[in-house]
Short mmCIF file of C-alpha atoms in Angstrom, two decimals:
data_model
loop_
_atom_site.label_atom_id
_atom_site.label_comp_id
_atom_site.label_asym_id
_atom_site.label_seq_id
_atom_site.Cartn_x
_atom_site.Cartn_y
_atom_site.Cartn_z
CA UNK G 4 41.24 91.86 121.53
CA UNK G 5 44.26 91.88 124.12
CA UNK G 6 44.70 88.29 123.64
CA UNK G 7 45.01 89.20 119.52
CA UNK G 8 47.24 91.91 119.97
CA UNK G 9 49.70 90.33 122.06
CA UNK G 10 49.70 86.91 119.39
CA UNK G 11 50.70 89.77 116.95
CA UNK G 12 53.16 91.46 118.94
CA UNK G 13 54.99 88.02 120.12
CA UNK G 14 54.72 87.03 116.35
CA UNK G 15 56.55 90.21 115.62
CA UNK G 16 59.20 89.85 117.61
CA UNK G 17 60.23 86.42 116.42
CA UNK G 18 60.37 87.50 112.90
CA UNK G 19 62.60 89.98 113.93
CA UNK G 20 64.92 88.14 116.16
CA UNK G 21 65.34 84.98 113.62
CA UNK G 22 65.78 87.14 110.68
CA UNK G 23 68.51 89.11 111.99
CA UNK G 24 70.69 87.79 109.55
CA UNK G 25 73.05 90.10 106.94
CA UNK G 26 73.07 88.89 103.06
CA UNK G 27 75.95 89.83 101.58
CA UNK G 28 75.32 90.12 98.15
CA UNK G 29 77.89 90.29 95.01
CA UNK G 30 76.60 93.01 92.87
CA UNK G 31 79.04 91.77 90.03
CA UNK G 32 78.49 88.30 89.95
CA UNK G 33 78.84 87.16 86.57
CA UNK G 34 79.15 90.59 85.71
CA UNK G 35 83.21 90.59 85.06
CA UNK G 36 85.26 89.24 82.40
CA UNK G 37 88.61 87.11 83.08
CA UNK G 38 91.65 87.84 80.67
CA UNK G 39 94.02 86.33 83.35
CA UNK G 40 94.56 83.11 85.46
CA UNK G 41 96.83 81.55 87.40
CA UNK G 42 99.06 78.21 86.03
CA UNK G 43 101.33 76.55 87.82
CA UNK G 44 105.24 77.31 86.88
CA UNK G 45 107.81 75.68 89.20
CA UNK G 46 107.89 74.14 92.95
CA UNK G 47 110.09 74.02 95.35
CA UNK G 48 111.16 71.11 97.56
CA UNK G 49 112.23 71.10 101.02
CA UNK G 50 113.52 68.01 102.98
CA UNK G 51 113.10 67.87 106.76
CA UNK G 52 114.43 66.13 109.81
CA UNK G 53 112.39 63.32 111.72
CA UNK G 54 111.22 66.02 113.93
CA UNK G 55 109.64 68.66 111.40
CA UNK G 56 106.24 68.12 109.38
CA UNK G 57 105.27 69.39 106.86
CA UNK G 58 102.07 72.01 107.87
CA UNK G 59 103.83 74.14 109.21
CA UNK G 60 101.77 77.16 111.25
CA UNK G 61 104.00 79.73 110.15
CA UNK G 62 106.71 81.11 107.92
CA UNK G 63 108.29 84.23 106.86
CA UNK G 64 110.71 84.78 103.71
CA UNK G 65 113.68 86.77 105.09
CA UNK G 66 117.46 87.67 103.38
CA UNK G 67 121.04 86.85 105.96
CA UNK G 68 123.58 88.85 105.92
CA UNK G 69 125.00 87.41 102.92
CA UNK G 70 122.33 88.30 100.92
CA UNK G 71 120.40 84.95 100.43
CA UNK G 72 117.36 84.51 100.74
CA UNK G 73 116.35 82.08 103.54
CA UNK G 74 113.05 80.56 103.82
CA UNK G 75 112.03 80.29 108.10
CA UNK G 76 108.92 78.06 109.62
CA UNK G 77 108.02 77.31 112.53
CA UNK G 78 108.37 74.11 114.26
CA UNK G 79 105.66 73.86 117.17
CA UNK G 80 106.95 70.36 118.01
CA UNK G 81 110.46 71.63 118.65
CA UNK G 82 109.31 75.87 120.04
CA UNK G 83 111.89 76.72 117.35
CA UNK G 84 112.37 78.85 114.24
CA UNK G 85 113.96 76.37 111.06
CA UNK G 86 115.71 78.39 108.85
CA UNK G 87 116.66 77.26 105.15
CA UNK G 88 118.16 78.48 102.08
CA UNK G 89 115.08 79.11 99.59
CA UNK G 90 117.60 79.00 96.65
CA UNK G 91 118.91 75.61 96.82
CA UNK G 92 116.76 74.07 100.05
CA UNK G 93 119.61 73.19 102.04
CA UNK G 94 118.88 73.21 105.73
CA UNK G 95 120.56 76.41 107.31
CA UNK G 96 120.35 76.59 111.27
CA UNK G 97 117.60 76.80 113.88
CA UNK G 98 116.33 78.32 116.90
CA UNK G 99 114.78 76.97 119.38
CA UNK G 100 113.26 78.43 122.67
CA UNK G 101 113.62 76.62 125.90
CA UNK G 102 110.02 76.18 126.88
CA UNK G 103 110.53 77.05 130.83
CA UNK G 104 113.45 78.51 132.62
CA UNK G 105 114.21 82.64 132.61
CA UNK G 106 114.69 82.65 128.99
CA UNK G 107 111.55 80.34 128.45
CA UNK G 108 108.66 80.91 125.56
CA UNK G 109 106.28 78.35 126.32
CA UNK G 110 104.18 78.57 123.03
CA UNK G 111 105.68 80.37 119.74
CA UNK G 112 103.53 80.49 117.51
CA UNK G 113 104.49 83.35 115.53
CA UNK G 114 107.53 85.52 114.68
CA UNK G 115 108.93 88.63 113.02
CA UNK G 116 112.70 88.58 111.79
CA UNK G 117 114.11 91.82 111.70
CA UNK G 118 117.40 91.16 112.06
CA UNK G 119 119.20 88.15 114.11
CA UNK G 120 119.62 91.30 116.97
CA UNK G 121 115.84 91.51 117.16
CA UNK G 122 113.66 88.39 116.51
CA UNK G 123 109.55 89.17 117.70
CA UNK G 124 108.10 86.49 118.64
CA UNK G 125 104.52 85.63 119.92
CA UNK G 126 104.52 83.93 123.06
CA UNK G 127 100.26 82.16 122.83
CA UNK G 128 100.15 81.42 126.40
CA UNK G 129 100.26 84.84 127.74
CA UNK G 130 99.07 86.66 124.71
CA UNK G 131 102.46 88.45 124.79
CA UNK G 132 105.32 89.73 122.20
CA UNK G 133 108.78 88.85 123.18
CA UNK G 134 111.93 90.59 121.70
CA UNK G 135 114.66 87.55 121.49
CA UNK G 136 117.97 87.61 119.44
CA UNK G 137 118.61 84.93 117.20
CA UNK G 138 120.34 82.98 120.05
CA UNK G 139 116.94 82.62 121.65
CA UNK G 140 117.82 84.87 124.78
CA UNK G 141 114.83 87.10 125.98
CA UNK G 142 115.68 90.87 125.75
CA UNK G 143 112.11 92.42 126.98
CA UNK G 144 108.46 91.18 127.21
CA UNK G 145 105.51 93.22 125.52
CA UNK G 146 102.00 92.46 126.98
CA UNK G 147 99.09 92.57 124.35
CA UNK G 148 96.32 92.45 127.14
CA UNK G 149 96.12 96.31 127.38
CA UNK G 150 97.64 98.84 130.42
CA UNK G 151 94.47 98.28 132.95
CA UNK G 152 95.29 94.60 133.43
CA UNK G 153 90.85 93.42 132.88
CA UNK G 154 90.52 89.79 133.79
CA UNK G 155 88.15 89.87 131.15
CA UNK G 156 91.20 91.76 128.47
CA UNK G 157 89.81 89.28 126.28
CA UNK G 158 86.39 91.57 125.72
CA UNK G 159 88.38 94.22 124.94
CA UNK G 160 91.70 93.42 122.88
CA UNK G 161 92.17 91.20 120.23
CA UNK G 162 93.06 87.35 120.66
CA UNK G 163 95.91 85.99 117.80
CA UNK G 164 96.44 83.47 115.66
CA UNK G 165 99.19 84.89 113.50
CA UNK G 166 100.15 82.17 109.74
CA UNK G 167 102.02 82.94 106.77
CA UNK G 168 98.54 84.37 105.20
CA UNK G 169 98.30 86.70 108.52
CA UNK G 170 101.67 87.70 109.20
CA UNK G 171 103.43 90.74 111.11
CA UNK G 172 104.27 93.62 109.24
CA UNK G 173 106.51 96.09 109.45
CA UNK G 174 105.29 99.64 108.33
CA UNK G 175 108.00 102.49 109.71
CA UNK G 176 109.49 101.00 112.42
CA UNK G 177 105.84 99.92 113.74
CA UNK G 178 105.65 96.47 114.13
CA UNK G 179 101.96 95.05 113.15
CA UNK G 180 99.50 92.04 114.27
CA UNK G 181 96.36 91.72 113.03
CA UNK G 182 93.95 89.67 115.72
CA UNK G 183 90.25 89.25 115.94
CA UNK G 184 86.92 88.55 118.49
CA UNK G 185 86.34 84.97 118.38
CA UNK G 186 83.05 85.39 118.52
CA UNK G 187 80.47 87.68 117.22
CA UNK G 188 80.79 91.44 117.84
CA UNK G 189 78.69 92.53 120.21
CA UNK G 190 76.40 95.17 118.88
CA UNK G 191 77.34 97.71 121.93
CA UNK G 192 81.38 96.73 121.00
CA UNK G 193 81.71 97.41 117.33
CA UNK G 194 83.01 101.26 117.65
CA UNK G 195 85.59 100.26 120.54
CA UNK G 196 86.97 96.91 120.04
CA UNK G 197 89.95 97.27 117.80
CA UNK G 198 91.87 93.99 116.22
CA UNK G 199 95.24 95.13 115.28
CA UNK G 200 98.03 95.99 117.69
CA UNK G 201 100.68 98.18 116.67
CA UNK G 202 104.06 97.96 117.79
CA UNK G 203 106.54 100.38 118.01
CA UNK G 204 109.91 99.09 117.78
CA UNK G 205 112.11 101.92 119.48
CA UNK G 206 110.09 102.07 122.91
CA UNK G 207 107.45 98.72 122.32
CA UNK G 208 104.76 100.87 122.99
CA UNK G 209 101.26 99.53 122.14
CA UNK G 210 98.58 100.92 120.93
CA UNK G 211 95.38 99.36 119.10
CA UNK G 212 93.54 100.39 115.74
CA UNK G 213 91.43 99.40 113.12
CA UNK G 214 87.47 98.13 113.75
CA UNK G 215 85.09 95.96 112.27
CA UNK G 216 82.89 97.10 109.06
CA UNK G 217 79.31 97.98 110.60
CA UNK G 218 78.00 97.01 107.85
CA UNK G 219 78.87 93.43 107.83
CA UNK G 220 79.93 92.46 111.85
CA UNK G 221 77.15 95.72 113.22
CA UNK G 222 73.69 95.18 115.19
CA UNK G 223 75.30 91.73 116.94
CA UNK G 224 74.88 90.07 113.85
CA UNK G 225 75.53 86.14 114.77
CA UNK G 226 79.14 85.19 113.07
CA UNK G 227 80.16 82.72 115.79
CA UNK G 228 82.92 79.83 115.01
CA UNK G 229 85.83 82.35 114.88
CA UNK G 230 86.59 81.91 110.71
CA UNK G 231 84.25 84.54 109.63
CA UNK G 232 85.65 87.19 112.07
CA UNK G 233 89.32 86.16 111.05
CA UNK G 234 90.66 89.37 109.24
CA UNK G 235 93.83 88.93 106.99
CA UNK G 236 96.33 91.97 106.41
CA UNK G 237 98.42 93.02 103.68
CA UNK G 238 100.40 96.15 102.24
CA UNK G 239 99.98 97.78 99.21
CA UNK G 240 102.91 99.51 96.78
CA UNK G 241 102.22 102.94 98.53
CA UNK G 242 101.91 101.33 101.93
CA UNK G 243 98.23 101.29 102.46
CA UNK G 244 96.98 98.64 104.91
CA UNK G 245 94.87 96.17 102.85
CA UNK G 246 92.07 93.82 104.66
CA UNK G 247 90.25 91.41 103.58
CA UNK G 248 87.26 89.96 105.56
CA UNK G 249 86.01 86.67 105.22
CA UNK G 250 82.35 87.96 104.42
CA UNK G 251 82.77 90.50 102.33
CA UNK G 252 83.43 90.61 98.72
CA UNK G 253 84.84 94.15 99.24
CA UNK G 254 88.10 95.07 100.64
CA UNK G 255 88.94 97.55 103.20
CA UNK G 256 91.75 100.35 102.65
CA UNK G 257 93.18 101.89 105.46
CA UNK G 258 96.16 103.42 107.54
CA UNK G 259 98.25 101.72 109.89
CA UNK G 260 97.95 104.85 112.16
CA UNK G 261 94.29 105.75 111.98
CA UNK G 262 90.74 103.81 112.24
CA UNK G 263 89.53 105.90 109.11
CA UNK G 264 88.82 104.11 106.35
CA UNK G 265 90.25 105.48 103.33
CA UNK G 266 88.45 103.16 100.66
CA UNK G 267 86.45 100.48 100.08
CA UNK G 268 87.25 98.58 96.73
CA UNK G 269 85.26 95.68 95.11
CA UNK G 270 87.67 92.70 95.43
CA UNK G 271 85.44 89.72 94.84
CA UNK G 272 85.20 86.55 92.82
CA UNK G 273 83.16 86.35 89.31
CA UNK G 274 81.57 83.19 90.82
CA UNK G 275 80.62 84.13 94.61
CA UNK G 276 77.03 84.37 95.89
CA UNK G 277 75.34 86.22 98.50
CA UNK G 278 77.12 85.12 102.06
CA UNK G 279 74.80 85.00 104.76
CA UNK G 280 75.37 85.12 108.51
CA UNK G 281 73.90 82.40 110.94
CA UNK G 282 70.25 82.28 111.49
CA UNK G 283 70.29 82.26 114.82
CA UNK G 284 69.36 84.91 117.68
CA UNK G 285 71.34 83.80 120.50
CA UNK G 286 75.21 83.85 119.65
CA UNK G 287 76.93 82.69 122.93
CA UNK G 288 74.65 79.37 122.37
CA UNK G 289 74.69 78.82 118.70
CA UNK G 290 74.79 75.11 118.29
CA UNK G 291 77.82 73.77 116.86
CA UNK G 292 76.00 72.21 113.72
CA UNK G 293 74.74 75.14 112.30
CA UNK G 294 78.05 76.99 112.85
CA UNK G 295 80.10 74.13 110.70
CA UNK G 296 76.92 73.95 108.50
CA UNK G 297 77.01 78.04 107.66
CA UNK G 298 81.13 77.98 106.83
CA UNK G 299 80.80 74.55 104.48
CA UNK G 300 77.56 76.60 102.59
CA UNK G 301 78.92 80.27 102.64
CA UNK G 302 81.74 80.91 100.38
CA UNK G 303 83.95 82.67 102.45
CA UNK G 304 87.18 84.98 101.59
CA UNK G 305 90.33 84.07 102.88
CA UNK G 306 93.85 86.10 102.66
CA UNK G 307 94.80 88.95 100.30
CA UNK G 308 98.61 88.93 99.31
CA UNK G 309 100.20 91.58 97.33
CA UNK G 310 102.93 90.51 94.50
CA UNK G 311 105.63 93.39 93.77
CA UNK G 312 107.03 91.55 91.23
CA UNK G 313 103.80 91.60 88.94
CA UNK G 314 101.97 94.61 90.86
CA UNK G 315 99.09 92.13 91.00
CA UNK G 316 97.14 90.96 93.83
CA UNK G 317 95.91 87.70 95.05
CA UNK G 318 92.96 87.11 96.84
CA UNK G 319 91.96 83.21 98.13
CA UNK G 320 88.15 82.65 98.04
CA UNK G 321 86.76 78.88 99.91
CA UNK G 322 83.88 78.64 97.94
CA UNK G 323 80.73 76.66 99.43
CA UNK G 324 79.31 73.04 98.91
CA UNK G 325 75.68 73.48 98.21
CA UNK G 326 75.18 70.13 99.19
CA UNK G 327 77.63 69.72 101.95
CA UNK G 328 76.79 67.85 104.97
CA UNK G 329 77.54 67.79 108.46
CA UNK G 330 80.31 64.94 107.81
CA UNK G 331 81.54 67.09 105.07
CA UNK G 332 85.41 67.95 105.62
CA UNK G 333 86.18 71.57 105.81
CA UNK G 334 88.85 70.39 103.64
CA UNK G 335 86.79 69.28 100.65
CA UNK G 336 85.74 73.35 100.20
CA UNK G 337 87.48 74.80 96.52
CA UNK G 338 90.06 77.17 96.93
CA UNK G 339 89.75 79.65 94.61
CA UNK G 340 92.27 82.66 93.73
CA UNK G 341 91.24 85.53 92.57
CA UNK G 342 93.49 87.92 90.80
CA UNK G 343 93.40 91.67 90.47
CA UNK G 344 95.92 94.56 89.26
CA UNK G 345 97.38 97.11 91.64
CA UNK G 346 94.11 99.03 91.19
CA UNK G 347 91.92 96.38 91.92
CA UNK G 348 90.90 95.51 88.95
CA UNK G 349 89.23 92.20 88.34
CA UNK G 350 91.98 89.85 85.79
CA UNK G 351 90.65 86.81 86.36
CA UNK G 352 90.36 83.60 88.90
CA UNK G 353 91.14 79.85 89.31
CA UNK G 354 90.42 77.18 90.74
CA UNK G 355 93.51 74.97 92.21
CA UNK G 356 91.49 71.93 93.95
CA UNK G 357 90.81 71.58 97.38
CA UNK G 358 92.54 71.91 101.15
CA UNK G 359 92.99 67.76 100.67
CA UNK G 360 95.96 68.99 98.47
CA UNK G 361 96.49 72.60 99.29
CA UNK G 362 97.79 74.05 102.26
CA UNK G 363 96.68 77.64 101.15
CA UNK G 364 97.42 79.07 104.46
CA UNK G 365 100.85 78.69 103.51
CA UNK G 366 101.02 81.24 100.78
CA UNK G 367 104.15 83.64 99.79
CA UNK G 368 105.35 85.73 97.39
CA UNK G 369 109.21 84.96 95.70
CA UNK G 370 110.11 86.99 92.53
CA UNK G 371 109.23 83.51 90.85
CA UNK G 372 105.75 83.59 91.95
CA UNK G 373 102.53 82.70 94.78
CA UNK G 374 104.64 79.67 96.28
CA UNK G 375 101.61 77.47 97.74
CA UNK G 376 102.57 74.19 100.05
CA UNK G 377 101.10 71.68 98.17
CA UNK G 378 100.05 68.43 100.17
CA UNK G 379 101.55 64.84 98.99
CA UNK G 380 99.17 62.35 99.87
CA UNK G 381 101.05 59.81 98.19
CA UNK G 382 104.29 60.86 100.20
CA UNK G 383 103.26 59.09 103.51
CA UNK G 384 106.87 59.55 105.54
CA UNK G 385 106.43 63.21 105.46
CA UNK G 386 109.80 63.99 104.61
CA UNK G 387 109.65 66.95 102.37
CA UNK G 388 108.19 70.16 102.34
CA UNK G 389 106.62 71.11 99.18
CA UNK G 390 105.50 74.10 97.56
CA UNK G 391 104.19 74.49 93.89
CA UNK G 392 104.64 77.94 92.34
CA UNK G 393 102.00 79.61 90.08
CA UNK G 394 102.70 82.90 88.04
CA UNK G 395 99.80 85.09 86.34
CA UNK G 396 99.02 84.01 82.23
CA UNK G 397 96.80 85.56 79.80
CA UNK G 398 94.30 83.28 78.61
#
């Protein structure tokens, strides 16, 4: 009888510890109606130097003191900031950061142009903020580890990788960068680790805010690979902070200054299943093929980006391949873009093609419409950086 009991009670607890897995499911799946989608208007063409590809890890639209508007990326090759005028594509001037030395960043990889007296820039290396000017001199360093100097900081405060899609923002003088855990929340973490530092720009003071849905990244749910706990940021008309998680087909409404979540808004596709987490119990050993195999299967969400022009948002969706394989090219996944009003309402979706001819992580908003780089197989030299520009159209 002992001998049956404890078959039943081991039994038990491997049911439990392999299904710990969270379905996300899309109550309104084939449940909304499309009026709107997205068509492709104008482009834009950029030529660069023999040093600059195209690819770039991140840009930010900005205005001179002339009142153009100048489109900057970031050259990793070169640790510099290109800067060029959006309205006719001429090349304008660049910055670049010695990579040792006193005035040395030895990775940017991510920037914030308030004006050329104060340029933010994120230094990789030593997960740090640095306030240049635009001639690339160093004016103060900002550590993102936290005040109690941890060896292990990287438990307890977010680790960046800031792109055009997940960008700093600016909300009353407080300078924002959204982060993540690159690897599964643990279940005794989810209350206390917080993935957005906040910056303020008269004394850069840091604080941290903003958590992880229980619902979705709760109970040490197994989201390892660092994708699905990517979190992109944007701001809404009235200044609400906007994020989208890759898992969830809702979007999450907050306040740059508080970990309260206002609102929770249905923000999914039409098309979008249930997304599952990995089916696996132990997280810090979850083999690599099932991690790749769970991103190509899931459709996962990508950024949200607001357009002021059309009071519309857009909302990128990498829909899964059923039948994708472990050769299968995280490229080859659809890139879908959802569209909704500034209420959320559903307007519609397409379907552009795949990350073989999209770079969707570069993604902008110009009063002529979502600029998206657009990748020119065909244009082997490299000498051009491309965008294509789509505008909302009633069907």
């Amino acid at each position: 009888m002992k001998l049956k009991l404890y078959i039943v009670g081991f039994l038990f607890l491997l049911v439990s510890c392999t299904n710990n897995v969270v379905s996300i499911k899309n109550n309104k799946k084939g449940k909304v109606e499309a009026t709107y989608q997205l068509v492709e208007n104008s482009g834009k063409k950029f030529y660069l130097d023999s040093e600059t590809a195209p690819k770039s890890p991140y840009m930010q639209m900005t205005e001179d003191s002339l009142g153009r508007r100048i489109l900057t990326f970031l050259n990793l090759y070169k640790n510099a900031i290109y800067l060029y005028n959006y309205e006719d594509t001429s090349f304008v001037r660049k910055i670049v950061y010695k990579k040792e030395g006193g005035n040395a960043v030895s990775r940017l990889s991510g920037y914030y142009i308030k004006n050329s007296d104060s340029i933010y820039v994120y230094n990789m290396p030593m997960t740090e903020v640095i306030l240049t000017n635009s001639s690339a001199e160093i004016k103060e360093h900002i550590s993102l580890r936290g005040s109690d100097n941890k060896l292990d900081w990287f438990s307890y405060y977010p680790q960046y990788l800031p792109s055009t899609v997940n960008p700093f923002l600016l909300v009353n003088d407080i300078l924002l960068l959204t982060g993540q855990l690159f690897s599964s929340i643990p279940a005794t973490d989810i209350d206390r680790f917080k993935f957005t530092a906040c910056i303020n720009t008269h004394n850069n003071m840091v604080e941290f805010r903003h958590t992880y849905p229980k619902e979705i990244y709760g109970n040490g749910v197994n989201w390892e690979g660092g994708i699905p706990t990517r979190v992109y940021p944007t701001l809404s008309a009235k200044g609400e902070l906007i994020h989208s998680f890759p898992a969830s087909h809702d979007l999450y409404l907050s306040r740059w200054d508080s970990d309260t979540t206002i609102a929770q808004v249905y923000g999914g596709s039409n098309n979008a299943g249930t997304i599952h987490s990995i089916d696996y119990d132990d997280t810090a050993r979850t083999p690599d093929n099932l991690i790749i195999s769970n991103f190509l299967h899931e459709d996962m969400y990508g950024a949200i980006i607001y357009d002021p022009y059309r009071k519309v948002y857009y909302r990128f969706l990498l829909q899964g391949i059923p039948n994708a394989t472990i050769a299968t090219s995280k490229e080859e996944k659809p890139i879908n873009i959802i569209i909704m009003d500034e209420n959320f309402n559903y307007l519609g979706e397409t379907i552009i093609g795949t990350g073989k001819k999209w770079n969707w992580t570069n993604s902008f908003v110009t009063c002529e419409g979502l600029n998206i780089e657009y990748i020119d197989n065909e244009d082997t030299n490299e000498d051009y950086l491309n965008f294509r520009i789509f505008i909302p159209e009633l069907i």
